Amino acid sequence: MSTAALDASFNLIQQLPALQVVLPMLGSVITAMVRKGAIAWFVALAVSWSMPFVAVVLLHEVLVHGTISYAMGGWEPPLGIEYRVDAANAYVLVIVSLIGAVVMPYAKRVVDADIAQENQAWFYTMYLLCLCGLLGIVITGDAFNAFVFLEISSLATYAMIAMGRDRRALVAAYQYLIMGTVGATLYVIGVGILYVMTGTLNFADLVDRLQTVENQRPVLAALSFITVGLSLKVALFPLHKWLPNAYAYAPSMATVFLASTATKVAIYLLVRFYYSIYGPNIELSGYSAGLVLVVLSLLAMFISSFVACFQQNVERMLAYSSVAQIGYITLGISFGSKLGLTGGLVHLVNHAFMKGALFMCTGAIMLRLGSVKLDDLAGIGRRMPITMAAFTLAGLSLIGVPGTVGFVSKWYLARAAFDAGQGWLVFAIMASSLLAVVYIGRIIEVAYLREPNNITDEFAKDPPLSMMIPTGILVIACFYFGINAELTAVTAERAADAFFAYFGAAGQ
Amino acid sequence: MIEAFLTNYNYFITIFLMSAGLYIVVARGNMVKKLVGVALFQSSVYLLYLSPAKILGGTPPILAEGFDVYANPLPHVLILTAIVVGVATLALGLALVVRINEAYGTIEEDEIFAEGEDLQNDAKTPRVEGEL
Amino acid sequence: MRLDVILRVITKLLLPFMVMFAFYVHFHGEFSPGGGFQAGVIIAAAVVFHALMFGLYPTQRMLPPWVVEMLVPLGVFIYVVVGIVTMMLGENFLGYNPLHPTKPYYGQERGIIWIEVGVLVTVASTMVAIFYAFAGRGRKP
Amino acid sequence: MAETLINTILLTLLALTTIGVVRTRNLFSVVILAGIYSFLIASVMMVLDAVDVAMTEASVGAGISTVLLLSVLYLTKTHESVPIRTPLLPLFVAFGVGAMLIYGTVDLPPFGSAEQPINQHVGPDYLERSIPDTKVPNVVTTVLASYRGFDTLGETAVVFTAGIGVLMLLRRRKKKQDDEGGED
Amino acid sequence: MMDLNGLLLFTILLPLVGALGMALFGRYPNIREGITLTTAIILLLQVINIYDYLMAGRAPEAGPFEVLPGLAIHFAVEPLGMLFALIASTLWIINSIYSIGYMRGNDESRQTQFYICFAVSLFGVMGIAFAANLFTLFLFYEVLTLATYPLVAHKANEEAKKGARLYLMLLLCTSMGLLLPAIVWTNALAGTMDFTPGGILEGNASPLVMTVLMVLFMFGIGKAALMPIHFWLPAAMVAPTPVSALLHAVAVVKAGVFTVVKVIVYIFGIDVLAANGAGDWLLYAAGFTVLVASLVAVRQDNLKKRLAYSTVSQLSYVILAAAILTPISAIGAALHIAAHAVSKITLFFAAGSIYTAAHKTEISQLNGIGWKMPITMTAFAVGAISMIGLPPTAGFLGKWFMLSSAVSADKWLAVWVIVLSTLLNTAYFLPIIYRAFLLKPDVTGDHGEAPLPILIAISATATGTVLLFLFPGVAFDLAERMVGR
């Protein structure tokens, strides 16, 4: 048919929700077909850079015109699959796609170093599928569709982790595969019970029909299954065992990308269920889940940070700190107040920035020294000045020094704690961030105050620009949004509103 | 009473299968056995979805004259997807097992961790060669 | 040895029927149980069968690994392209109606056939590829 | 009633097979039992009028999975050694989940009734609309490929992912390109 | 008044710019140190400039720059901060001159890093001095903490690392664990964090809550070294002398007591506290610190350690004065901040020059050193007298105001504390002077005076100590304006 007709009929803005997920999938297919690492990288780069534009336009559309509902295959929602974009998931979409865009330029060198030549193209395929899966989970409005994309991202993740340079990567990937699959299956069980009770899988529809269900026991059971299942993906405290190994032995690129996106997406889905779907029947979900969540978050914040202090492998250390930081996010969520949720969401993006930057630095060190053991870092402060400077700054923001994003998050959480009448939590929050001082401080001290050993002398030098610039961008973000948090904070607030307003929005 | 038991029999069996599968996953150290357990665990979910779809005296959801009671097609579709996901996971897991067996010479978690291969400490270990 | 020969002959005779059955399952999927996925699995089974009878190398000569590895993404590609075409035609992603200018339900039928082809290609080739991978792992070079 | 009876018998057999899987330590028999398990569950699906699913389960569960498992056993070893850890935690987990499920499922609608929500809300619409919308009598195909076609795309992508993943892990490389991975 | 805002911002950012310059020219020591000096001088000129505006009644203001709704970075000039800024910027010049002599004299390593961190700490100081709300104050408070950590760890040997670790952990633990919660709580109660004359908490918090907040603040401000969180000061003694001078005279501890006074005056409000007695316990805590620290100081043989403990006690003078809760006492506190700055820096310079010239650290080694290093020891004597609080030195002013206010407010405890501690000061300073001039020198080592830059610096501060007594105009003015007279 003629191109004129095309232009007439094809409305880009309308199709954006689908493109957000379809483009990465298409990209993955293409990368799998061209088997050349370089070309594959270029394709992946193009896709990853196009994603933020889509996401940002979507966010803008949502903030201006309200919730977008996109019927897959043109079948109206309860019948077909619906993509429902509101401020909440648009916000998460922007985070994920931005991280993807920043990671890609960084990826080239580390992938060249970590991945065997003929696997590189496929590695990018995996990356794109993972991206596609994550975006799909976030954007969809259908419980089962979320499961399918959860599996896409998970399988891609297992494969990426297994590509690590150390044989322990294989075991880490295997353990993650087992736990991840169990988690996903538990989630499906929960969804199944919900489906049997309500007869629908569509989020908005679920919200309505959950009101009419008179027998609440199965619904509660469903919630607990979904919670446990997703907690496995979130690495919420006692279920975090897979995370440190996975992050420590995965290829640097995978670590950077996953550390700043994967768990976030699972958290989003969890919040979606708690606040949006069960939210209206709050007397269900609010009964004691809040308390449990507070306790788990505190345990995560303290135990994981404490364990982190004793790690010899810096990437493991950061991984444990990730578990702790997830504790912050869930703590914010557990307040059940808008302020707390906002705090959690703000920390969602802030943590993505700082952990991304930190893991990029460790990736650079890994590239140069082939190890991230603490003792091997002796004196690299002067051999890799820019890398370590970036590391230090990002570390400060992890500690939550005022003027960094970390402080903004803590400020929100603290205010939320006071508003929730639980001032004592503030001290807990601050105390656990002091543990961060300990483990970050250890690295800084070794890097700057120890004399470099001969290996360091020989190999340690700053990585190429293609890696330093992305790191720099993230570090700058850590400080810019610490000095002027207007953007993140306000958007996060709108997102929090959206979570609460889902019930209302479901009707229209 | 027995009637009530029979009506929920599907669910009871489903629950039994799930628990059994989960038990294998957590209790067994053999990686292949673990994966079999996962497969069991997943396939038990199929029943949870399919049982409610059945309508006594109904027929498969393939429309034809002379039938008016059909089983609910939606769960069937969902489970089709679930099965595929299951086998995909199994395949990937098995591939990992093969590689682990090549790298460690065993597929027993206990032995892997026993041979000083605790994932905690960072003792230098030979890299996985591409040609293994 | 004779038994072996008989087996091979039978296999040779059987394989076409397996594939035919697969295509029946595929294209008859609208009226009877079955569809792209099942068909794909059957085709894969046929290839595996062949490999078991004649050994991996002959099979791989017949159906080289790189072809299989090309087909794996191809299926998804077909599927996505169908979706994008429907987008171009002004319908939502995977909305098949406009695939037929006048009668939407024919559009639906076409769409279904095409995506089922995609599923078939990916599933069949993936299964074969996985089989190749595992089987190839067996012989230590 | 007959349906219920067959159903019951098959399910009982399933349970027995499962016990077999749990208790056996010879992995070959485990795999074979798993295959039997798949066939049984497939026939249960037949009884439950899920013919497509049954077909798939039979070909995938009993077919492909078994082949894969056997080939892995061929590559690794066939006997499982006794785990050193105590089975207390596993038992606890299993029973915890079981209890939670019982708690959740006793109040599920009775088996085989047409009055339960899933047979009231969305399901029937598919049955009614399949013919007018698509002229395709096999409603499962319609839902699979059209109404929820996007799920199927995802499913295909999952297969694709797994395929590439396995290839990355297991595919033999040409000798000429040696991997440059690692320290430089 | 855009130009004024620009002026203020420029003044605050100036040290940072200087730091950048030093980083760029790190390879060329002369250029690097030239930059240091010029930056310091320009900074002083700028501050004086601002002072004129303040006196002309056109106090410059910058911001607020909102970080979040209700959380803003905001700068404004008020008398106490002005005083602090003046002291710091003046002493920076002298300290830089001294550092050049010292660092080259003992050719220390990593000098670039040293000068950069020094400049950054000054940046922190300016921020603290001109902060218009608690958040801004806290922000730069932490900047100061982090920027001084590398300075304390400068020697990079095990002892230095241990000291630096203790320094950092103690300061961060207190500031994050107590001060920040206090700030958040204050914000939650009062809905604002701006420094407003008369305080912001009145009517928003019960006396009990105020007491709790007071405790959080006072122990949260670890830099004020209120016992029992004073350990970091002696621990930080491992640092090179210019750093000790920075910690004790120019920046850190001053920032601490400055924050204390600000919080008491502008967050709680003197009258409010006097009314509801939420701050009474502070009097006892401060008095206790003054006396115990002095007692400990008497028993130290290491010169710098003795000076450190004397600092602890002198700081608590300021807190004590503030806790007396009368305008006069507040003036006394302000004056004592200034006085202690000049005299303590003199003492440290003296200690440093002894170390540089004679490599002696223990008091018992100082017999007769006064005849070998007359200038140094004379300066030391001046500083010591000022610390004891005798005319004609600056130390006298502060003590005088405190004493009179304590009497008039009949806080007899305070009176006794001041009298007793004065005796103790005498007890731990006089012996040093006595040794230096009256005992006959022991034979060890033949050495002359310290390098010239050191001498210049030390005589400058010594004279300053006297001048501040003769012409206290500026300091006095500012102190009075602070209490709104």
PDB file of N, CA, C and O in Angstrom, chain A residues 75-76 79-80 83 113 116 118-119 126 142 145 149 155 163 195-197 199 205 209 215 217-218 224-225 367, chain D residues 100-101 103-104 106-108 117-118 121-122 126 129 133 146 148 150-151 158 161 164 168 173 179 181-182 184:
ATOM      1  N   TRP A  75      -8.132  -5.754  21.035  1.00  0.00           N
ATOM      2  CA  TRP A  75      -9.248  -6.365  21.791  1.00  0.00           C
ATOM      3  C   TRP A  75      -9.405  -5.606  23.092  1.00  0.00           C
ATOM      4  O   TRP A  75      -8.466  -5.484  23.863  1.00  0.00           O
ATOM      5  N   GLU A  76     -10.601  -5.152  23.356  1.00  0.00           N
ATOM      6  CA  GLU A  76     -10.809  -4.294  24.538  1.00  0.00           C
ATOM      7  C   GLU A  76     -10.458  -5.083  25.803  1.00  0.00           C
ATOM      8  O   GLU A  76     -10.636  -6.301  25.860  1.00  0.00           O
ATOM      9  N   LEU A  79     -10.916  -8.697  27.688  1.00  0.00           N
ATOM     10  CA  LEU A  79     -10.813  -9.779  26.707  1.00  0.00           C
ATOM     11  C   LEU A  79      -9.358  -9.971  26.271  1.00  0.00           C
ATOM     12  O   LEU A  79      -8.806 -11.052  26.359  1.00  0.00           O
ATOM     13  N   GLY A  80      -8.752  -8.881  25.839  1.00  0.00           N
ATOM     14  CA  GLY A  80      -7.366  -8.969  25.380  1.00  0.00           C
ATOM     15  C   GLY A  80      -6.418  -8.482  26.455  1.00  0.00           C
ATOM     16  O   GLY A  80      -6.806  -8.228  27.596  1.00  0.00           O
ATOM     17  N   TYR A  83      -2.134  -2.740  27.792  1.00  0.00           N
ATOM     18  CA  TYR A  83      -0.996  -1.984  28.312  1.00  0.00           C
ATOM     19  C   TYR A  83      -1.555  -0.730  28.937  1.00  0.00           C
ATOM     20  O   TYR A  83      -2.177   0.073  28.247  1.00  0.00           O
ATOM     21  N   ALA A 113      36.091  -7.706  26.744  1.00  0.00           N
ATOM     22  CA  ALA A 113      37.039  -8.343  27.663  1.00  0.00           C
ATOM     23  C   ALA A 113      36.449  -9.597  28.283  1.00  0.00           C
ATOM     24  O   ALA A 113      37.144 -10.591  28.468  1.00  0.00           O
ATOM     25  N   ALA A 116      33.529 -14.270  25.214  1.00  0.00           N
ATOM     26  CA  ALA A 116      34.233 -14.826  24.064  1.00  0.00           C
ATOM     27  C   ALA A 116      33.681 -14.222  22.780  1.00  0.00           C
ATOM     28  O   ALA A 116      32.481 -13.956  22.679  1.00  0.00           O
ATOM     29  N   GLU A 118      32.746 -15.084  19.754  1.00  0.00           N
ATOM     30  CA  GLU A 118      31.573 -15.500  18.970  1.00  0.00           C
ATOM     31  C   GLU A 118      30.304 -15.513  19.810  1.00  0.00           C
ATOM     32  O   GLU A 118      29.226 -15.777  19.306  1.00  0.00           O
ATOM     33  N   ASN A 119      30.443 -15.222  21.110  1.00  0.00           N
ATOM     34  CA  ASN A 119      29.231 -15.141  21.918  1.00  0.00           C
ATOM     35  C   ASN A 119      28.754 -13.713  22.115  1.00  0.00           C
ATOM     36  O   ASN A 119      27.664 -13.489  22.636  1.00  0.00           O
ATOM     37  N   MET A 126      20.833 -11.318  24.578  1.00  0.00           N
ATOM     38  CA  MET A 126      20.324 -11.568  25.932  1.00  0.00           C
ATOM     39  C   MET A 126      20.012 -10.252  26.628  1.00  0.00           C
ATOM     40  O   MET A 126      18.957 -10.074  27.228  1.00  0.00           O
ATOM     41  N   ASP A 142      -1.627  -6.581  32.784  1.00  0.00           N
ATOM     42  CA  ASP A 142      -2.224  -7.905  32.800  1.00  0.00           C
ATOM     43  C   ASP A 142      -1.344  -8.837  33.631  1.00  0.00           C
ATOM     44  O   ASP A 142      -0.148  -8.958  33.384  1.00  0.00           O
ATOM     45  N   ASN A 145       0.466 -11.695  31.660  1.00  0.00           N
ATOM     46  CA  ASN A 145       1.442 -11.155  30.730  1.00  0.00           C
ATOM     47  C   ASN A 145       2.694 -10.728  31.489  1.00  0.00           C
ATOM     48  O   ASN A 145       3.829 -10.950  31.044  1.00  0.00           O
ATOM     49  N   PHE A 149       6.664 -11.953  30.727  1.00  0.00           N
ATOM     50  CA  PHE A 149       7.835 -11.097  30.513  1.00  0.00           C
ATOM     51  C   PHE A 149       8.812 -11.222  31.666  1.00  0.00           C
ATOM     52  O   PHE A 149      10.024 -11.100  31.477  1.00  0.00           O
ATOM     53  N   LEU A 155      15.170 -15.508  32.265  1.00  0.00           N
ATOM     54  CA  LEU A 155      16.010 -16.439  31.498  1.00  0.00           C
ATOM     55  C   LEU A 155      17.208 -15.700  30.917  1.00  0.00           C
ATOM     56  O   LEU A 155      18.348 -16.149  31.005  1.00  0.00           O
ATOM     57  N   MET A 163      27.690 -16.172  31.901  1.00  0.00           N
ATOM     58  CA  MET A 163      28.808 -15.832  31.021  1.00  0.00           C
ATOM     59  C   MET A 163      29.980 -15.258  31.797  1.00  0.00           C
ATOM     60  O   MET A 163      30.985 -14.864  31.218  1.00  0.00           O
ATOM     61  N   TYR A 195      -7.267 -15.400  39.834  1.00  0.00           N
ATOM     62  CA  TYR A 195      -8.053 -15.584  38.615  1.00  0.00           C
ATOM     63  C   TYR A 195      -9.270 -16.454  38.894  1.00  0.00           C
ATOM     64  O   TYR A 195     -10.386 -16.126  38.494  1.00  0.00           O
ATOM     65  N   VAL A 196      -9.045 -17.528  39.648  1.00  0.00           N
ATOM     66  CA  VAL A 196     -10.178 -18.410  39.935  1.00  0.00           C
ATOM     67  C   VAL A 196     -11.244 -17.650  40.732  1.00  0.00           C
ATOM     68  O   VAL A 196     -12.442 -17.840  40.532  1.00  0.00           O
ATOM     69  N   MET A 197     -10.793 -16.762  41.611  1.00  0.00           N
ATOM     70  CA  MET A 197     -11.773 -16.050  42.436  1.00  0.00           C
ATOM     71  C   MET A 197     -12.482 -14.948  41.677  1.00  0.00           C
ATOM     72  O   MET A 197     -13.631 -14.644  41.955  1.00  0.00           O
ATOM     73  N   GLY A 199     -12.034 -14.374  37.975  1.00  0.00           N
ATOM     74  CA  GLY A 199     -12.304 -14.651  36.570  1.00  0.00           C
ATOM     75  C   GLY A 199     -11.648 -13.673  35.620  1.00  0.00           C
ATOM     76  O   GLY A 199     -11.978 -13.649  34.434  1.00  0.00           O
ATOM     77  N   ASP A 205      -9.444  -4.531  35.955  1.00  0.00           N
ATOM     78  CA  ASP A 205     -10.623  -5.348  36.161  1.00  0.00           C
ATOM     79  C   ASP A 205     -10.559  -6.030  37.521  1.00  0.00           C
ATOM     80  O   ASP A 205     -11.537  -6.083  38.265  1.00  0.00           O
ATOM     81  N   ARG A 209     -13.337  -6.184  40.517  1.00  0.00           N
ATOM     82  CA  ARG A 209     -14.026  -7.415  40.898  1.00  0.00           C
ATOM     83  C   ARG A 209     -13.607  -7.901  42.276  1.00  0.00           C
ATOM     84  O   ARG A 209     -14.355  -8.623  42.926  1.00  0.00           O
ATOM     85  N   ASN A 215     -15.817 -13.866  49.763  1.00  0.00           N
ATOM     86  CA  ASN A 215     -14.975 -14.745  50.567  1.00  0.00           C
ATOM     87  C   ASN A 215     -13.508 -14.361  50.377  1.00  0.00           C
ATOM     88  O   ASN A 215     -12.904 -14.623  49.341  1.00  0.00           O
ATOM     89  N   ARG A 217     -10.711 -15.211  52.024  1.00  0.00           N
ATOM     90  CA  ARG A 217      -9.545 -16.011  52.417  1.00  0.00           C
ATOM     91  C   ARG A 217      -8.645 -16.350  51.242  1.00  0.00           C
ATOM     92  O   ARG A 217      -7.438 -16.073  51.283  1.00  0.00           O
ATOM     93  N   PRO A 218      -9.173 -16.895  50.145  1.00  0.00           N
ATOM     94  CA  PRO A 218      -8.271 -17.211  49.022  1.00  0.00           C
ATOM     95  C   PRO A 218      -7.545 -15.978  48.512  1.00  0.00           C
ATOM     96  O   PRO A 218      -6.355 -16.034  48.160  1.00  0.00           O
ATOM     97  N   SER A 224      -0.381 -13.473  49.616  1.00  0.00           N
ATOM     98  CA  SER A 224       0.852 -13.922  50.260  1.00  0.00           C
ATOM     99  C   SER A 224       1.727 -14.671  49.266  1.00  0.00           C
ATOM    100  O   SER A 224       2.955 -14.522  49.277  1.00  0.00           O
ATOM    101  N   PHE A 225       1.108 -15.448  48.372  1.00  0.00           N
ATOM    102  CA  PHE A 225       1.927 -16.142  47.363  1.00  0.00           C
ATOM    103  C   PHE A 225       2.635 -15.135  46.471  1.00  0.00           C
ATOM    104  O   PHE A 225       3.839 -15.238  46.207  1.00  0.00           O
ATOM    105  N   LEU A 367      38.420  -4.644  34.683  1.00  0.00           N
ATOM    106  CA  LEU A 367      38.997  -4.632  33.338  1.00  0.00           C
ATOM    107  C   LEU A 367      40.513  -4.504  33.405  1.00  0.00           C
ATOM    108  O   LEU A 367      41.250  -5.177  32.691  1.00  0.00           O
TER     109      LEU A 367
ATOM    110  N   MET D 100      -0.498 -23.195  53.445  1.00  0.00           N
ATOM    111  CA  MET D 100      -0.991 -21.921  52.900  1.00  0.00           C
ATOM    112  C   MET D 100      -1.965 -22.200  51.758  1.00  0.00           C
ATOM    113  O   MET D 100      -3.046 -21.601  51.673  1.00  0.00           O
ATOM    114  N   LEU D 101      -1.605 -23.181  50.921  1.00  0.00           N
ATOM    115  CA  LEU D 101      -2.453 -23.477  49.764  1.00  0.00           C
ATOM    116  C   LEU D 101      -3.795 -24.035  50.217  1.00  0.00           C
ATOM    117  O   LEU D 101      -4.847 -23.623  49.741  1.00  0.00           O
ATOM    118  N   TYR D 103      -5.216 -23.537  53.037  1.00  0.00           N
ATOM    119  CA  TYR D 103      -5.933 -22.388  53.589  1.00  0.00           C
ATOM    120  C   TYR D 103      -6.582 -21.592  52.464  1.00  0.00           C
ATOM    121  O   TYR D 103      -7.727 -21.168  52.538  1.00  0.00           O
ATOM    122  N   GLY D 104      -5.825 -21.442  51.367  1.00  0.00           N
ATOM    123  CA  GLY D 104      -6.336 -20.597  50.295  1.00  0.00           C
ATOM    124  C   GLY D 104      -7.362 -21.297  49.424  1.00  0.00           C
ATOM    125  O   GLY D 104      -8.254 -20.664  48.862  1.00  0.00           O
ATOM    126  N   VAL D 106      -9.433 -24.175  50.065  1.00  0.00           N
ATOM    127  CA  VAL D 106     -10.662 -24.855  50.499  1.00  0.00           C
ATOM    128  C   VAL D 106     -11.883 -24.052  50.084  1.00  0.00           C
ATOM    129  O   VAL D 106     -12.938 -24.604  49.760  1.00  0.00           O
ATOM    130  N   ASP D 107     -11.705 -22.717  50.050  1.00  0.00           N
ATOM    131  CA  ASP D 107     -12.882 -21.902  49.718  1.00  0.00           C
ATOM    132  C   ASP D 107     -12.990 -21.635  48.235  1.00  0.00           C
ATOM    133  O   ASP D 107     -13.839 -20.856  47.809  1.00  0.00           O
ATOM    134  N   LEU D 108     -12.130 -22.255  47.423  1.00  0.00           N
ATOM    135  CA  LEU D 108     -12.297 -22.063  45.984  1.00  0.00           C
ATOM    136  C   LEU D 108     -13.619 -22.693  45.556  1.00  0.00           C
ATOM    137  O   LEU D 108     -14.118 -23.611  46.200  1.00  0.00           O
ATOM    138  N   PRO D 117     -16.819 -17.820  39.035  1.00  0.00           N
ATOM    139  CA  PRO D 117     -16.541 -16.574  38.315  1.00  0.00           C
ATOM    140  C   PRO D 117     -15.843 -16.789  36.979  1.00  0.00           C
ATOM    141  O   PRO D 117     -16.241 -16.193  35.971  1.00  0.00           O
ATOM    142  N   ILE D 118     -14.840 -17.686  36.939  1.00  0.00           N
ATOM    143  CA  ILE D 118     -14.072 -17.740  35.685  1.00  0.00           C
ATOM    144  C   ILE D 118     -14.929 -18.244  34.538  1.00  0.00           C
ATOM    145  O   ILE D 118     -14.670 -17.949  33.379  1.00  0.00           O
ATOM    146  N   HIS D 121     -17.243 -14.800  33.852  1.00  0.00           N
ATOM    147  CA  HIS D 121     -16.808 -13.440  33.496  1.00  0.00           C
ATOM    148  C   HIS D 121     -16.248 -13.344  32.081  1.00  0.00           C
ATOM    149  O   HIS D 121     -16.935 -12.949  31.160  1.00  0.00           O
ATOM    150  N   VAL D 122     -15.001 -13.738  31.874  1.00  0.00           N
ATOM    151  CA  VAL D 122     -14.373 -13.502  30.567  1.00  0.00           C
ATOM    152  C   VAL D 122     -14.510 -14.719  29.660  1.00  0.00           C
ATOM    153  O   VAL D 122     -14.810 -14.604  28.478  1.00  0.00           O
ATOM    154  N   TYR D 126     -15.185 -15.360  25.053  1.00  0.00           N
ATOM    155  CA  TYR D 126     -14.372 -15.952  23.984  1.00  0.00           C
ATOM    156  C   TYR D 126     -15.221 -16.936  23.179  1.00  0.00           C
ATOM    157  O   TYR D 126     -15.266 -16.905  21.955  1.00  0.00           O
ATOM    158  N   ARG D 129     -17.628 -15.120  20.980  1.00  0.00           N
ATOM    159  CA  ARG D 129     -17.141 -14.194  19.954  1.00  0.00           C
ATOM    160  C   ARG D 129     -16.213 -14.853  18.955  1.00  0.00           C
ATOM    161  O   ARG D 129     -15.953 -14.284  17.888  1.00  0.00           O
ATOM    162  N   ASP D 133     -15.909 -13.237  15.331  1.00  0.00           N
ATOM    163  CA  ASP D 133     -14.704 -12.425  15.163  1.00  0.00           C
ATOM    164  C   ASP D 133     -13.764 -13.039  14.151  1.00  0.00           C
ATOM    165  O   ASP D 133     -13.163 -12.327  13.332  1.00  0.00           O
ATOM    166  N   SER D 146      -4.881 -14.773  18.889  1.00  0.00           N
ATOM    167  CA  SER D 146      -5.427 -13.452  18.610  1.00  0.00           C
ATOM    168  C   SER D 146      -5.750 -12.670  19.868  1.00  0.00           C
ATOM    169  O   SER D 146      -5.135 -11.654  20.149  1.00  0.00           O
ATOM    170  N   ARG D 148      -5.181 -13.216  23.031  1.00  0.00           N
ATOM    171  CA  ARG D 148      -3.988 -13.049  23.866  1.00  0.00           C
ATOM    172  C   ARG D 148      -2.738 -13.349  23.046  1.00  0.00           C
ATOM    173  O   ARG D 148      -1.769 -13.936  23.538  1.00  0.00           O
ATOM    174  N   PHE D 150      -0.411 -11.593  22.249  1.00  0.00           N
ATOM    175  CA  PHE D 150       0.828 -10.994  22.740  1.00  0.00           C
ATOM    176  C   PHE D 150       1.504 -11.914  23.750  1.00  0.00           C
ATOM    177  O   PHE D 150       2.730 -12.029  23.770  1.00  0.00           O
ATOM    178  N   ASP D 151       0.694 -12.611  24.550  1.00  0.00           N
ATOM    179  CA  ASP D 151       1.281 -13.609  25.447  1.00  0.00           C
ATOM    180  C   ASP D 151       2.066 -14.625  24.646  1.00  0.00           C
ATOM    181  O   ASP D 151       3.179 -15.009  25.008  1.00  0.00           O
ATOM    182  N   VAL D 158      10.361 -16.393  24.931  1.00  0.00           N
ATOM    183  CA  VAL D 158      10.981 -17.202  25.987  1.00  0.00           C
ATOM    184  C   VAL D 158      11.738 -18.360  25.361  1.00  0.00           C
ATOM    185  O   VAL D 158      12.912 -18.608  25.672  1.00  0.00           O
ATOM    186  N   THR D 161      14.799 -17.049  23.859  1.00  0.00           N
ATOM    187  CA  THR D 161      15.810 -16.750  24.875  1.00  0.00           C
ATOM    188  C   THR D 161      16.508 -18.019  25.331  1.00  0.00           C
ATOM    189  O   THR D 161      17.738 -18.119  25.309  1.00  0.00           O
ATOM    190  N   ILE D 164      18.901 -19.409  22.630  1.00  0.00           N
ATOM    191  CA  ILE D 164      20.178 -18.697  22.515  1.00  0.00           C
ATOM    192  C   ILE D 164      21.011 -18.937  23.755  1.00  0.00           C
ATOM    193  O   ILE D 164      22.222 -19.167  23.689  1.00  0.00           O
ATOM    194  N   MET D 168      24.717 -20.317  23.807  1.00  0.00           N
ATOM    195  CA  MET D 168      25.861 -19.610  24.392  1.00  0.00           C
ATOM    196  C   MET D 168      26.633 -20.529  25.315  1.00  0.00           C
ATOM    197  O   MET D 168      27.864 -20.521  25.356  1.00  0.00           O
ATOM    198  N   ARG D 173      32.946 -24.104  19.919  1.00  0.00           N
ATOM    199  CA  ARG D 173      33.481 -23.049  19.056  1.00  0.00           C
ATOM    200  C   ARG D 173      34.422 -23.652  18.033  1.00  0.00           C
ATOM    201  O   ARG D 173      35.032 -24.677  18.266  1.00  0.00           O
ATOM    202  N   ASP D 179      39.031 -17.523  22.711  1.00  0.00           N
ATOM    203  CA  ASP D 179      38.371 -16.389  23.370  1.00  0.00           C
ATOM    204  C   ASP D 179      39.406 -15.497  24.040  1.00  0.00           C
ATOM    205  O   ASP D 179      40.305 -15.961  24.720  1.00  0.00           O
ATOM    206  N   GLY D 181      38.698 -13.397  26.247  1.00  0.00           N
ATOM    207  CA  GLY D 181      38.128 -12.921  27.506  1.00  0.00           C
ATOM    208  C   GLY D 181      39.176 -12.874  28.600  1.00  0.00           C
ATOM    209  O   GLY D 181      40.182 -13.577  28.557  1.00  0.00           O
ATOM    210  N   GLY D 182      38.928 -12.013  29.579  1.00  0.00           N
ATOM    211  CA  GLY D 182      39.789 -12.032  30.752  1.00  0.00           C
ATOM    212  C   GLY D 182      40.752 -10.867  30.779  1.00  0.00           C
ATOM    213  O   GLY D 182      40.559  -9.852  30.115  1.00  0.00           O
ATOM    214  N   ASP D 184      43.620  -8.220  30.250  1.00  0.00           N
ATOM    215  CA  ASP D 184      44.373  -7.782  29.073  1.00  0.00           C
ATOM    216  C   ASP D 184      45.434  -6.787  29.520  1.00  0.00           C
ATOM    217  O   ASP D 184      45.357  -6.268  30.618  1.00  0.00           O
TER     218      ASP D 184
END
